[in-house]
Amino acid sequence: MAENRTPAVVEENLKKALVEMLVLALLYEREYHAPELTQALTDRSGGAVNISFPYAVLYRMIEQGYILELPKRKAPDGRRRQYYAISDAGRQYFRESWAIYKAFTAGVDRLVDAACPEVRQEEGKA
């Protein structure tokens, strides 16, 4: 039997596909510690993106060479925190991923605009 595809499943799959790119986007701007990064993802996406356990993503990206683990230092809250930064390879990976994302979403928009114009009209009313 086929898996039941609900909008929640689609949303979860999109988040999984995009979270690495979004983490790199934030690290492109500056260094973060994990709890701060999690909060920034939620805040700056208007609540659309959240991850409850960022370490799996961070460690995977460290292993891939996209993120650097910096020496621990004192955070603004006074606690010693592990900070993370984007590597040169991470910057390149982000730029390439962003270009792919933009081309893909533009193609999706073109297809939906042509095939389902009433959906776009409804979108404009919302």
Short mmCIF file of C-alpha atoms in Angstrom, two decimals:
data_model
loop_
_atom_site.label_atom_id
_atom_site.label_comp_id
_atom_site.label_asym_id
_atom_site.label_seq_id
_atom_site.Cartn_x
_atom_site.Cartn_y
_atom_site.Cartn_z
CA MET A 1 0.00 0.00 0.00
CA ALA A 2 1.30 3.46 -0.90
CA GLU A 3 2.27 5.93 1.80
CA ASN A 4 -0.39 8.52 2.59
CA ARG A 5 0.98 11.86 1.36
CA THR A 6 -0.39 14.59 3.55
CA PRO A 7 0.62 18.25 3.40
CA ALA A 8 2.51 17.70 6.68
CA VAL A 9 4.60 14.96 5.04
CA VAL A 10 5.36 17.24 2.10
CA GLU A 11 6.35 20.04 4.50
CA GLU A 12 8.66 17.73 6.47
CA ASN A 13 10.35 16.51 3.27
CA LEU A 14 10.91 20.08 2.08
CA LYS A 15 12.46 21.03 5.43
CA LYS A 16 14.79 18.02 5.31
CA ALA A 17 15.84 18.94 1.78
CA LEU A 18 16.50 22.60 2.55
CA VAL A 19 17.77 22.76 6.13
CA GLU A 20 21.45 22.34 5.21
CA MET A 21 21.24 25.18 2.70
CA LEU A 22 19.51 27.40 5.27
CA VAL A 23 22.09 26.62 7.96
CA LEU A 24 24.83 27.54 5.50
CA ALA A 25 23.00 30.76 4.62
CA LEU A 26 23.04 31.82 8.27
CA LEU A 27 26.68 30.79 8.74
CA TYR A 28 27.56 32.68 5.56
CA GLU A 29 26.56 35.79 7.49
CA ARG A 30 28.39 35.03 10.77
CA GLU A 31 29.39 32.38 13.33
CA TYR A 32 26.70 30.79 15.52
CA HIS A 33 26.46 28.35 18.41
CA ALA A 34 23.83 25.59 18.01
CA PRO A 35 20.98 26.95 20.18
CA GLU A 36 21.42 30.40 18.63
CA LEU A 37 21.42 28.89 15.14
CA THR A 38 18.21 26.98 15.87
CA GLN A 39 16.53 30.17 17.10
CA ALA A 40 17.75 32.16 14.09
CA LEU A 41 16.33 29.55 11.69
CA THR A 42 12.93 29.80 13.36
CA ASP A 43 12.92 33.59 13.76
CA ARG A 44 14.28 34.53 10.36
CA SER A 45 12.00 32.10 8.51
CA GLY A 46 8.95 33.54 10.26
CA GLY A 47 8.44 30.22 12.04
CA ALA A 48 8.32 28.24 8.78
CA VAL A 49 11.55 26.34 9.52
CA ASN A 50 12.54 24.85 12.82
CA ILE A 51 14.83 22.04 13.89
CA SER A 52 14.73 20.66 17.39
CA PHE A 53 18.09 18.87 17.23
CA PRO A 54 20.59 20.82 15.10
CA TYR A 55 23.61 18.70 16.02
CA ALA A 56 22.84 15.94 13.51
CA VAL A 57 22.84 18.52 10.71
CA LEU A 58 25.94 20.30 12.05
CA TYR A 59 27.97 17.12 12.51
CA ARG A 60 27.02 15.82 9.06
CA MET A 61 28.11 19.10 7.50
CA ILE A 62 31.36 19.13 9.51
CA GLU A 63 32.07 15.64 8.18
CA GLN A 64 31.39 16.89 4.63
CA GLY A 65 33.79 19.78 5.15
CA TYR A 66 31.16 22.53 4.82
CA ILE A 67 31.24 23.70 8.43
CA LEU A 68 34.12 24.28 10.84
CA GLU A 69 33.91 23.64 14.56
CA LEU A 70 35.58 26.61 16.27
CA PRO A 71 37.17 26.66 19.72
CA LYS A 72 34.67 27.09 22.54
CA ARG A 73 34.21 30.62 23.80
CA LYS A 74 31.94 32.66 26.01
CA ALA A 75 28.60 33.53 24.47
CA PRO A 76 26.68 36.74 25.23
CA ASP A 77 24.72 34.78 27.88
CA GLY A 78 28.01 34.08 29.70
CA ARG A 79 28.07 30.33 28.97
CA ARG A 80 30.92 28.63 27.14
CA ARG A 81 29.56 27.59 23.77
CA GLN A 82 30.76 25.67 20.75
CA TYR A 83 30.65 27.97 17.74
CA TYR A 84 30.41 26.95 14.10
CA ALA A 85 31.54 28.73 10.95
CA ILE A 86 31.17 28.09 7.24
CA SER A 87 34.25 26.80 5.41
CA ASP A 88 35.37 27.87 1.94
CA ALA A 89 33.95 24.58 0.63
CA GLY A 90 30.68 25.39 2.43
CA ARG A 91 30.51 28.80 0.78
CA GLN A 92 30.97 27.20 -2.63
CA TYR A 93 28.43 24.46 -1.85
CA PHE A 94 25.93 27.10 -0.70
CA ARG A 95 26.36 29.17 -3.87
CA GLU A 96 25.89 26.08 -6.05
CA SER A 97 22.91 24.83 -4.01
CA TRP A 98 21.30 28.27 -4.09
CA ALA A 99 21.59 28.43 -7.88
CA ILE A 100 20.01 24.97 -8.19
CA TYR A 101 17.23 25.93 -5.75
CA LYS A 102 16.45 29.16 -7.63
CA ALA A 103 16.34 27.40 -11.01
CA PHE A 104 14.19 24.59 -9.62
CA THR A 105 11.66 26.84 -7.87
CA ALA A 106 11.45 29.12 -10.92
CA GLY A 107 10.63 26.06 -13.03
CA VAL A 108 8.01 24.91 -10.53
CA ASP A 109 6.45 28.39 -10.56
CA ARG A 110 6.33 28.41 -14.38
CA LEU A 111 4.69 24.98 -14.47
CA VAL A 112 2.07 25.82 -11.83
CA ASP A 113 1.35 29.22 -13.41
CA ALA A 114 0.68 27.53 -16.76
CA ALA A 115 -1.13 24.42 -15.54
CA CYS A 116 -3.12 25.83 -12.61
CA PRO A 117 -3.64 29.57 -13.04
CA GLU A 118 -6.58 29.54 -10.61
CA VAL A 119 -4.22 28.39 -7.83
CA ARG A 120 -2.07 31.49 -8.37
CA GLN A 121 -5.18 33.68 -8.39
CA GLU A 122 -6.27 32.15 -5.06
CA GLU A 123 -2.75 32.73 -3.73
CA GLY A 124 -2.99 36.43 -4.54
CA LYS A 125 -6.25 36.71 -2.59
CA ALA A 126 -4.82 35.12 0.57
#
